[in-house]
Amino acid sequence: MASNKTLNPTGNHRWFNGFGNMFYEVNHKWWGTRFWLIQVFIWIAIIDGILAATILSQPKVDPSQPAPSEAEIAGQKAVLADLGLEMYLILSGMFAAVGVVVLAQDALIGEKRSGTAAWVLSKPVSRSAFLLAKLAADAIGILVTLVFVQGVIGYFIFKTATGISLPITNCLAAVGLVTLMLLFFLSLTYLLGAVSNARGLVIGLPLVLIFAYQFSYKVPALVKIMPWNLVMDMFGSPSLAGALFKGEHMATVSPIIGTAVLTALMIGATVWRFRREEF
Amino acid sequence: MQPNSSLVIETHNLSKTFKGVEALKNLNLKVRQHSIFGFLGPNGAGKTTTIKLLLGLARPTGGSAIVFGQDSQTESVSIRRKIGYLAQDPRYYESMTAREILRFTAHFFFTGPKAAIEERIQETLKLVGLDDKANRPIKGFSGGERQRLGIAQAQINYPDLLILDEPAASLDPQGRRDVLEVMERLRKYTTIFYSTHILDDVQRVSDTVAILNKGKLVAQAPIEELLMGSGGAAYQLMVKGCSENVRDAVRAQPWVSSLTEAPVNGHVSWSIRVTDEAAAESNLLRIVLSEPTATVVEFGRQKYNLEEVFLNIVEGANNGK
């Protein structure tokens, strides 16, 4: 057998053992195949396609009618801009959250059921590293294909339709809230995948929560900690991402803090539960 | 407790209960360095559960397992650096090729120049005879090819301990032979702990055997010792022309505890269990040959085959319930 001289054992990083290799592998699944391209096209169709169809198809000025005043044009643009931002946030927040749940539902259950998790974890890989590497790689894949690419294309659609150039910093801040919302549902799906092997629960519960905003008036306190208000107007509280897009003052920050804290707690709980899993 | 350095695996009252069912009861195993340790038992005896506890894939409900002097629960990552493991039904990422599987596995164990890692992978593929299929996605692999890939990924880190869970169970005779040959080739480099219920394989390659039944360890010994049987030594004589007087004379010896006879192809086979081996070896033949017409066709220490030993032990344990 060949000697071990030229090969060095991987370092002992305790809970981080195997993170790099696992992260590389999950990243390869995203970027080493056509998977990312398929996701980009799917979400261009869903987010930017619907956005474009909505705001680019608004009625043009009728030449037979007297030319509108500048104030009227500005008013029309403002209405169109509001419509465009609202559409974008619903599509990239609520619709994309559904996509995140569908994309992530198999991340842990699939590995547990197929036996690949047991195989990988029989190597010098810590469970925390296995889980966090998958979560981080999925988060990056989602961030790029569902948020970044769609945001850039959406920006130009918006500019074409309204003629308004939104400040980049405002856009980044608003897209940051969209990202936070998607991370919330990604973490929730991972948590459920760690807790249960029932696919119905792992997909169903997050979907219920996404659309539960319609009934949130029954428990108003939930609006303050759940991510709905990040992208949607909720009972008199305008969407926080919408306010950031427009450079307006946010009515509240509690949904941001609530979502961030819940996301962190869910990631912690997922690690805790997964470390107790038996294979 | 001070761990014994010549022991690779040491369990102390290791127990595991699943939903009220005791899968493993107070297991005390000792596996010495550089042994090929056959871990036998009927299906459901607790073999796979034991292996998963050793690897830290499951948590014991009682007792502990020490591997390389380290606790299998608190130091499992460190232990797994020195272990190669082949699962009973190995599963991999199906879209990967054999080479990619080995590359992925190798990177958990070591870093180094790419060429050196690829050399190690190629060498391991050759060891298991998969070098010509290395770049094929494994979803098209046969059971035997998967098993050989399993051995390759378990061997990629040159482990100090190779744990194989039913390595030949799903293989045809040729595949089984190949796997056993690989194990024999590896024995000089590593300790091999493997579970099986194929007794011929155990008898062929193992030096130490433990038998598990219904979660309890019912025997653990070097295989030679186990094949001698329990309840004292026994001798086998194939005789011709012996009268009843001779047989009674043998039976009357104080060191003979039992004599059973059975006709075999015109001869009579005697199975004599004794309490004093020295007395038996110096006197037994002499007594038989004291009869002028007697002929001894065969004489020797009786050896059981592993199947007999296994069935005696397992059925004995079951009857004792």
XYZ file of C-alpha atoms in Angstrom:
600
model
C 0.000 0.000 0.000
C 1.092 3.543 -0.642
C 2.541 5.463 2.234
C 0.731 8.168 4.118
C 3.739 10.492 3.917
C 2.345 12.985 1.418
C -1.122 13.033 2.956
C -1.911 14.877 6.173
C -4.799 14.052 8.467
C -7.525 16.684 8.478
C -7.375 18.963 11.507
C -9.449 18.376 14.591
C -11.964 21.210 14.731
C -14.411 19.567 17.165
C -17.960 20.505 16.143
C -16.670 21.846 12.808
C -15.076 18.573 11.622
C -15.910 17.819 8.003
C -17.704 21.131 7.391
C -15.536 22.162 4.430
C -15.866 18.873 2.574
C -19.605 18.670 3.185
C -20.106 22.318 2.212
C -18.139 21.743 -0.989
C -20.269 18.708 -1.806
C -23.632 20.430 -1.308
C -22.378 23.461 -3.210
C -21.379 21.149 -6.030
C -24.961 19.877 -6.175
C -26.104 23.464 -6.638
C -23.406 24.810 -8.920
C -21.706 21.768 -10.423
C -24.837 20.716 -12.266
C -27.618 22.490 -14.171
C -29.692 22.649 -10.995
C -28.917 26.308 -10.399
C -29.775 27.225 -13.967
C -33.116 25.431 -13.745
C -33.898 27.276 -10.512
C -32.924 30.611 -12.045
C -35.267 30.076 -15.014
C -38.127 28.789 -12.876
C -37.923 31.830 -10.623
C -37.421 34.277 -13.473
C -40.711 32.985 -14.837
C -42.463 33.150 -11.471
C -41.066 36.366 -9.986
C -39.883 38.536 -12.835
C -42.260 37.121 -15.420
C -45.342 37.923 -13.350
C -43.851 41.257 -12.264
C -43.177 42.207 -15.877
C -46.579 41.028 -17.045
C -48.220 43.128 -14.355
C -46.406 46.433 -14.544
C -45.338 46.512 -18.175
C -48.877 45.827 -19.334
C -50.439 48.845 -17.629
C -52.460 51.002 -20.110
C -50.310 53.446 -22.068
C -51.233 57.099 -22.563
C -53.989 57.409 -25.168
C -52.743 59.875 -27.885
C -56.339 60.904 -28.669
C -56.691 62.190 -25.117
C -55.192 65.495 -24.014
C -51.644 65.044 -22.698
C -51.618 64.482 -18.916
C -49.992 67.030 -16.746
C -46.646 66.339 -15.107
C -48.387 65.897 -11.770
C -50.728 63.325 -13.279
C -47.798 61.473 -14.863
C -45.937 61.497 -11.542
C -49.067 60.244 -9.799
C -49.488 57.435 -12.349
C -45.805 56.507 -11.937
C -46.148 56.450 -8.174
C -49.159 54.145 -8.382
C -47.313 51.887 -10.808
C -44.220 51.918 -8.580
C -46.296 50.954 -5.541
C -47.941 48.166 -7.518
C -44.565 46.955 -8.805
C -42.952 46.921 -5.370
C -45.942 45.200 -3.811
C -45.948 42.547 -6.539
C -42.204 42.015 -6.283
C -42.330 41.598 -2.503
C -45.260 39.176 -2.580
C -43.615 37.109 -5.308
C -40.079 37.122 -3.925
C -41.241 36.830 -0.335
C -44.358 34.683 -0.138
C -44.073 32.713 -3.401
C -40.340 32.175 -3.045
C -40.901 31.011 0.551
C -43.047 28.212 -0.878
C -40.158 27.424 -3.226
C -37.709 27.343 -0.330
C -39.875 24.853 1.540
C -40.141 22.628 -1.525
C -36.397 22.856 -2.219
C -35.354 22.177 1.389
C -37.904 19.569 2.430
C -35.686 16.709 1.301
C -32.437 18.055 2.715
C -32.552 16.074 5.955
C -35.398 13.628 5.466
C -33.948 12.427 2.166
C -30.560 11.783 3.749
C -32.066 10.106 6.793
C -34.412 7.890 4.810
C -31.949 6.875 2.123
C -29.196 6.067 4.611
C -26.691 8.535 3.161
C -26.678 10.531 6.414
C -25.633 7.403 8.323
C -22.917 6.767 5.754
C -21.491 10.300 5.896
C -21.740 10.411 9.687
C -19.757 7.193 9.967
C -16.798 9.304 8.763
C -15.050 11.897 10.954
C -17.802 14.465 10.473
C -19.549 16.154 13.352
C -23.301 16.276 13.153
C -23.275 20.049 13.576
C -20.896 20.375 10.623
C -22.997 18.048 8.474
C -26.143 20.032 9.195
C -24.713 23.546 9.058
C -22.785 22.830 5.845
C -25.986 21.745 4.150
C -27.913 24.678 5.554
C -25.250 27.199 4.537
C -24.881 25.809 1.022
C -28.649 25.735 0.525
C -28.945 29.270 1.889
C -26.337 30.486 -0.594
C -28.002 28.658 -3.472
C -31.361 30.149 -2.566
C -29.911 33.598 -1.986
C -28.324 33.661 -5.422
C -30.976 31.950 -7.550
C -34.160 33.110 -5.825
C -33.150 36.483 -4.446
C -30.107 38.049 -6.095
C -30.707 37.169 -9.752
C -34.430 37.865 -9.516
C -33.781 41.115 -7.671
C -31.389 42.399 -10.339
C -33.773 41.508 -13.169
C -36.731 42.887 -11.193
C -34.851 46.143 -10.671
C -34.514 46.690 -14.417
C -38.126 45.684 -15.106
C -39.212 48.176 -12.466
C -36.990 50.883 -13.931
C -38.280 50.222 -17.448
C -41.908 50.318 -16.375
C -41.769 53.315 -14.062
C -38.650 55.167 -15.101
C -37.686 55.313 -11.440
C -34.169 54.320 -10.353
C -34.384 53.152 -6.773
C -31.245 53.815 -4.695
C -29.099 50.674 -4.597
C -28.634 50.843 -0.822
C -32.401 50.972 -0.327
C -32.778 47.982 -2.630
C -30.081 45.997 -0.797
C -31.708 46.712 2.565
C -35.138 45.675 1.275
C -33.793 42.537 -0.391
C -32.042 41.800 2.904
C -35.460 41.549 4.552
C -36.682 39.257 1.772
C -33.616 37.105 2.417
C -34.355 37.066 6.150
C -37.872 35.857 5.444
C -36.610 33.057 3.196
C -33.980 32.056 5.782
C -36.768 31.835 8.353
C -38.648 29.298 6.244
C -35.448 27.484 5.303
C -34.584 27.077 8.996
C -38.119 26.006 9.821
C -38.053 23.354 7.115
C -34.681 22.090 8.363
C -35.950 22.002 11.940
C -38.962 19.954 10.946
C -36.719 17.670 8.885
C -34.583 17.086 11.974
C -37.569 16.472 14.218
C -39.663 14.302 11.929
C -39.408 11.853 9.079
C -42.900 12.706 7.838
C -42.636 14.599 4.581
C -46.211 15.845 4.918
C -45.370 17.641 8.144
C -42.092 19.058 6.834
C -43.809 20.583 3.804
C -47.239 21.201 5.253
C -46.500 23.154 8.401
C -44.313 25.824 6.744
C -46.888 26.237 3.968
C -49.610 26.710 6.557
C -47.451 29.323 8.289
C -46.741 31.155 5.042
C -50.410 31.608 4.341
C -51.535 31.929 7.957
C -51.061 35.706 7.675
C -54.692 35.814 6.530
C -55.813 34.684 9.970
C -53.182 36.537 11.954
C -55.738 39.197 12.960
C -56.930 36.655 15.499
C -53.501 36.713 17.201
C -52.106 40.201 16.506
C -49.002 39.517 18.601
C -47.874 37.017 15.980
C -47.536 39.782 13.407
C -44.817 41.314 15.580
C -42.619 38.221 15.558
C -43.476 36.444 12.314
C -41.936 37.434 8.973
C -45.165 38.337 7.127
C -44.862 42.059 7.738
C -41.372 42.067 6.243
C -42.847 41.802 2.754
C -46.570 42.475 3.163
C -48.801 45.185 4.535
C -50.315 43.844 7.734
C -53.303 45.550 9.358
C -52.193 49.109 8.877
C -48.488 48.358 9.175
C -46.962 48.860 5.707
C -44.508 46.245 4.460
C -41.100 46.923 6.009
C -39.202 46.007 2.831
C -41.536 48.303 0.875
C -40.649 51.155 3.218
C -36.933 50.424 2.770
C -37.288 50.395 -1.012
C -38.858 53.824 -0.893
C -36.456 55.144 1.706
C -39.295 55.659 4.175
C -39.246 55.236 7.915
C -40.241 51.717 9.047
C -43.292 51.692 11.299
C -41.790 48.948 13.480
C -38.695 46.757 13.652
C -40.135 44.062 15.872
C -40.912 41.662 12.944
C -37.254 41.950 11.891
C -36.000 41.191 15.381
C -38.642 38.494 15.899
C -37.845 36.770 12.603
C -34.081 36.951 13.160
C -34.360 35.597 16.716
C -36.745 32.820 15.692
C -34.463 31.882 12.791
C -31.455 31.672 15.100
C -33.460 29.668 17.639
C -34.673 27.276 14.964
C -31.131 26.700 13.696
C -29.981 26.067 17.271
C -32.878 23.687 17.882
C -32.144 21.866 14.622
C -28.518 21.316 15.618
C -29.568 20.213 19.102
C -32.125 17.738 17.745
C -29.908 16.414 14.983
C -27.130 15.695 17.453
C -29.551 13.414 19.268
C -30.721 11.631 16.151
C -29.988 7.911 15.937
C -29.145 6.268 12.640
C -10.812 2.341 34.446
C -7.487 2.136 32.574
C -8.033 1.034 28.991
C -6.002 -1.956 27.819
C -3.785 -0.784 24.936
C -3.844 -4.116 23.111
C -7.615 -3.959 22.961
C -9.108 -2.045 20.085
C -12.706 -2.429 21.258
C -13.837 -2.901 24.819
C -17.460 -2.673 25.888
C -18.699 -2.590 29.444
C -22.288 -3.697 30.010
C -23.259 -1.979 26.780
C -27.038 -1.925 26.515
C -29.585 -0.488 24.158
C -33.339 -0.383 24.473
C -35.644 0.668 21.640
C -39.143 1.620 22.751
C -39.081 -0.791 25.666
C -37.452 -3.627 23.713
C -33.967 -4.603 24.857
C -31.931 -4.887 21.662
C -28.656 -5.290 23.523
C -28.163 -6.480 27.080
C -25.002 -5.843 29.067
C -22.595 -6.624 26.258
C -18.980 -7.119 27.313
C -16.797 -7.484 24.256
C -13.033 -7.454 23.918
C -11.464 -7.178 20.488
C -7.698 -7.486 20.283
C -5.467 -5.602 17.896
C -4.866 -7.247 14.501
C -7.525 -9.873 14.970
C -10.241 -10.761 12.502
C -13.159 -10.779 14.862
C -16.307 -12.526 13.645
C -19.422 -11.197 15.287
C -22.104 -13.814 14.822
C -25.746 -13.995 15.551
C -29.088 -14.701 13.988
C -30.996 -11.846 12.343
C -32.158 -9.367 14.956
C -29.568 -10.491 17.510
C -28.232 -6.951 17.955
C -25.133 -7.037 15.743
C -25.909 -3.897 13.745
C -27.042 -2.103 16.888
C -23.676 -2.873 18.493
C -21.817 -1.555 15.457
C -23.849 1.656 15.431
C -23.106 2.157 19.114
C -19.391 1.686 18.461
C -19.515 4.303 15.709
C -21.536 6.795 17.743
C -24.441 6.576 15.291
C -26.695 5.484 18.151
C -26.599 6.184 21.878
C -26.468 3.419 24.479
C -29.121 3.278 27.165
C -26.567 1.731 29.515
C -22.889 0.898 29.782
C -20.144 2.193 27.551
C -17.993 1.333 24.566
C -14.309 2.168 24.446
C -12.650 2.177 21.045
C -8.912 2.897 20.853
C -9.148 3.871 24.514
C -11.730 6.578 23.795
C -15.391 6.726 24.675
C -17.557 6.045 21.639
C -20.070 8.727 22.596
C -17.931 11.654 23.633
C -14.990 11.067 21.273
C -16.783 9.557 18.317
C -15.351 11.888 15.662
C -11.818 11.171 16.823
C -12.527 7.426 16.871
C -14.005 7.527 13.377
C -10.753 8.951 12.027
C -9.198 5.534 12.660
C -12.130 3.458 11.477
C -13.360 2.265 8.120
C -17.005 1.221 8.095
C -19.073 -0.719 5.636
C -22.790 -0.730 6.407
C -24.994 -3.753 5.895
C -26.879 -2.014 3.097
C -24.468 0.707 2.041
C -26.038 3.834 0.524
C -24.193 6.579 -1.293
C -25.085 9.651 -3.317
C -26.378 7.921 -6.416
C -25.335 10.542 -8.930
C -21.677 10.191 -7.973
C -19.198 7.903 -9.654
C -17.143 5.400 -7.674
C -14.151 7.718 -7.957
C -16.175 10.695 -6.701
C -17.454 8.660 -3.753
C -13.897 7.798 -2.788
C -12.718 11.383 -3.308
C -15.540 12.696 -1.123
C -14.742 10.110 1.548
C -10.995 10.718 1.362
C -11.370 14.452 1.979
C -12.944 13.759 5.374
C -9.735 12.039 6.429
C -6.827 13.837 4.897
C -5.522 16.758 2.949
C -2.536 16.891 0.662
C -1.475 17.284 -2.945
C -4.262 16.430 -5.367
C -2.036 13.917 -7.149
C -1.359 12.039 -3.902
C -5.050 11.845 -3.079
C -5.871 10.640 -6.594
C -3.116 8.048 -6.313
C -4.635 6.759 -3.088
C -8.060 6.592 -4.733
C -6.708 4.715 -7.740
C -4.865 2.275 -5.517
C -8.011 1.610 -3.473
C -10.089 1.120 -6.622
C -7.544 -1.441 -7.788
C -7.605 -3.221 -4.445
C -11.303 -3.973 -4.864
C -11.192 -4.442 -8.629
C -13.268 -1.404 -9.537
C -10.634 0.577 -11.422
C -12.307 -0.134 -14.763
C -15.680 1.112 -13.502
C -14.394 4.056 -11.530
C -16.000 6.739 -13.652
C -19.457 5.204 -13.920
C -22.291 6.632 -11.812
C -22.946 4.126 -9.058
C -26.696 4.016 -9.647
C -25.939 1.378 -12.307
C -23.776 -0.748 -10.002
C -24.678 -4.352 -9.156
C -24.918 -5.526 -5.547
C -21.422 -6.990 -5.714
C -19.943 -3.814 -7.171
C -21.627 -1.736 -4.475
C -20.211 -4.021 -1.822
C -16.729 -3.712 -3.281
C -17.123 0.044 -3.413
C -18.212 -0.175 0.221
C -14.989 -1.916 1.130
C -13.024 0.642 -0.886
C -14.577 3.636 0.884
C -14.042 1.891 4.220
C -10.394 1.276 3.376
C -9.517 4.657 1.827
C -8.067 6.022 5.095
C -6.020 2.868 5.832
C -8.007 2.405 9.024
C -6.649 0.825 12.166
C -10.035 -0.812 12.584
C -12.275 -1.990 9.795
C -15.902 -2.554 10.806
C -17.882 -4.524 8.259
C -21.563 -5.213 8.799
C -22.558 -8.354 6.893
C -19.984 -7.707 4.155
C -20.868 -10.772 2.111
C -24.567 -11.165 2.844
C -25.895 -9.950 -0.478
C -23.208 -11.457 -2.662
C -23.065 -14.467 -4.955
C -20.402 -17.123 -4.186
C -17.811 -15.395 -6.372
C -18.518 -12.017 -4.767
C -18.239 -13.604 -1.324
C -14.929 -15.160 -2.221
C -13.651 -11.800 -3.481
C -14.682 -10.039 -0.280
C -13.047 -12.677 1.913
C -9.872 -12.436 -0.127
C -9.796 -8.678 0.343
C -10.278 -9.178 4.089
C -7.450 -11.682 4.222
C -5.206 -9.284 2.310
C -6.005 -6.491 4.769
C -5.529 -8.469 7.966
C -1.840 -7.619 8.250
C -2.595 -3.896 8.235
C -5.666 -3.620 10.392
C -8.043 -5.126 12.918
C -11.222 -6.375 11.284
C -14.472 -6.546 13.215
C -17.240 -7.952 11.098
C -20.721 -9.195 11.658
C -22.188 -12.049 9.694
C -24.452 -15.019 9.795
C -22.516 -16.876 7.082
C -20.665 -19.343 9.262
C -18.428 -20.795 6.549
C -16.896 -17.367 6.034
C -16.194 -16.972 9.727
C -14.550 -20.357 9.975
C -12.403 -19.476 6.973
C -11.022 -16.100 7.990
C -11.723 -15.286 11.650
C -9.388 -15.875 14.543
C -11.808 -14.806 17.265
C -15.553 -15.164 17.416
C -18.356 -13.771 19.520
C -21.889 -15.056 19.319
C -24.791 -12.797 20.092
C -28.319 -14.057 20.585
C -31.327 -11.911 21.374
C -29.070 -9.076 22.444
C -26.960 -11.207 24.798
C -23.412 -12.346 24.328
C -23.545 -16.134 24.594
C -19.972 -16.981 23.603
C -16.675 -15.231 22.945
C -13.471 -17.148 22.273
C -10.689 -17.818 19.781
C -12.235 -19.839 16.998
C -10.032 -22.908 17.648
C -11.265 -23.010 21.212
C -14.852 -22.659 20.134
C -14.535 -25.454 17.591
C -13.304 -27.819 20.300
C -16.741 -27.576 21.790
C -17.763 -27.111 25.382
C -17.941 -29.650 28.227
C -14.378 -30.994 27.945
C -12.366 -32.474 25.088
C -13.777 -35.099 22.778
C -12.144 -37.728 20.591
C -13.388 -39.369 17.461
C -12.574 -42.994 16.661
C -13.593 -44.904 13.565
C -13.269 -48.581 14.473
C -13.967 -51.962 12.943
C -14.289 -55.351 14.654
C -14.621 -54.081 18.194
C -16.664 -56.092 20.646
C -19.049 -54.692 23.224
C -16.483 -55.630 25.879
C -14.015 -53.109 24.551
C -16.660 -50.433 24.301
C -17.704 -51.136 27.911
C -14.075 -51.074 29.003
C -13.662 -47.626 27.487
C -16.876 -46.424 29.071
C -15.684 -47.713 32.445
C -12.599 -45.463 32.469
C -12.899 -42.747 35.132
C -11.825 -40.032 32.648
C -14.544 -40.909 30.104
C -17.697 -38.908 30.622
C -19.660 -40.223 27.638
C -19.366 -42.462 24.616
C -21.771 -42.410 21.725
C -21.568 -44.636 18.685
C -22.958 -44.508 15.199
C -22.514 -46.775 12.170
C -20.677 -45.138 9.261
C -20.042 -47.025 5.972
C -19.500 -50.449 7.576
C -17.472 -49.013 10.437
C -18.494 -47.717 13.795
C -17.824 -44.143 14.767
C -17.263 -43.477 18.450
C -17.464 -40.041 19.902
C -15.837 -40.047 23.324
C -16.003 -37.073 25.632
C -13.299 -37.057 28.299
C -12.422 -35.132 31.416
C -8.679 -35.820 31.321
C -7.052 -35.229 27.950
C -3.645 -36.628 28.962
C -5.132 -39.871 30.210
C -7.242 -40.180 27.074
C -4.322 -39.596 24.733
C -2.086 -42.154 26.435
C -4.702 -44.870 27.122
C -7.584 -44.673 24.709
C -6.014 -46.302 21.673
C -4.257 -48.861 23.876
C -7.555 -50.047 25.356
C -9.237 -50.319 21.955
C -6.312 -52.128 20.357
C -6.106 -54.612 23.259
C -8.699 -56.554 21.315
C -6.806 -58.441 18.577
C -9.604 -58.202 15.981
C -10.063 -54.474 16.405
C -8.912 -52.066 13.730
C -8.781 -48.308 14.174
C -9.404 -46.548 10.877
C -9.367 -42.997 12.212
C -8.447 -41.412 15.489
C -8.259 -37.782 16.447
C -9.416 -34.940 18.549
C -13.007 -34.222 17.668
C -13.609 -30.870 16.031
C -17.022 -29.411 15.497
C -17.843 -27.220 12.622
C -18.920 -23.733 13.453
C -22.474 -24.368 12.409
C -22.817 -27.098 15.047
C -21.255 -24.912 17.695
C -23.384 -21.954 16.712
C -26.621 -23.911 16.693
C -25.774 -25.611 19.994
C -25.053 -22.304 21.654
C -27.961 -20.368 20.174
C -30.512 -23.133 20.614
C -29.156 -23.881 24.075
C -29.581 -20.229 24.986
C -33.086 -20.202 23.516
C -34.080 -23.353 25.388
C -32.693 -21.926 28.577
C -35.165 -19.056 28.340
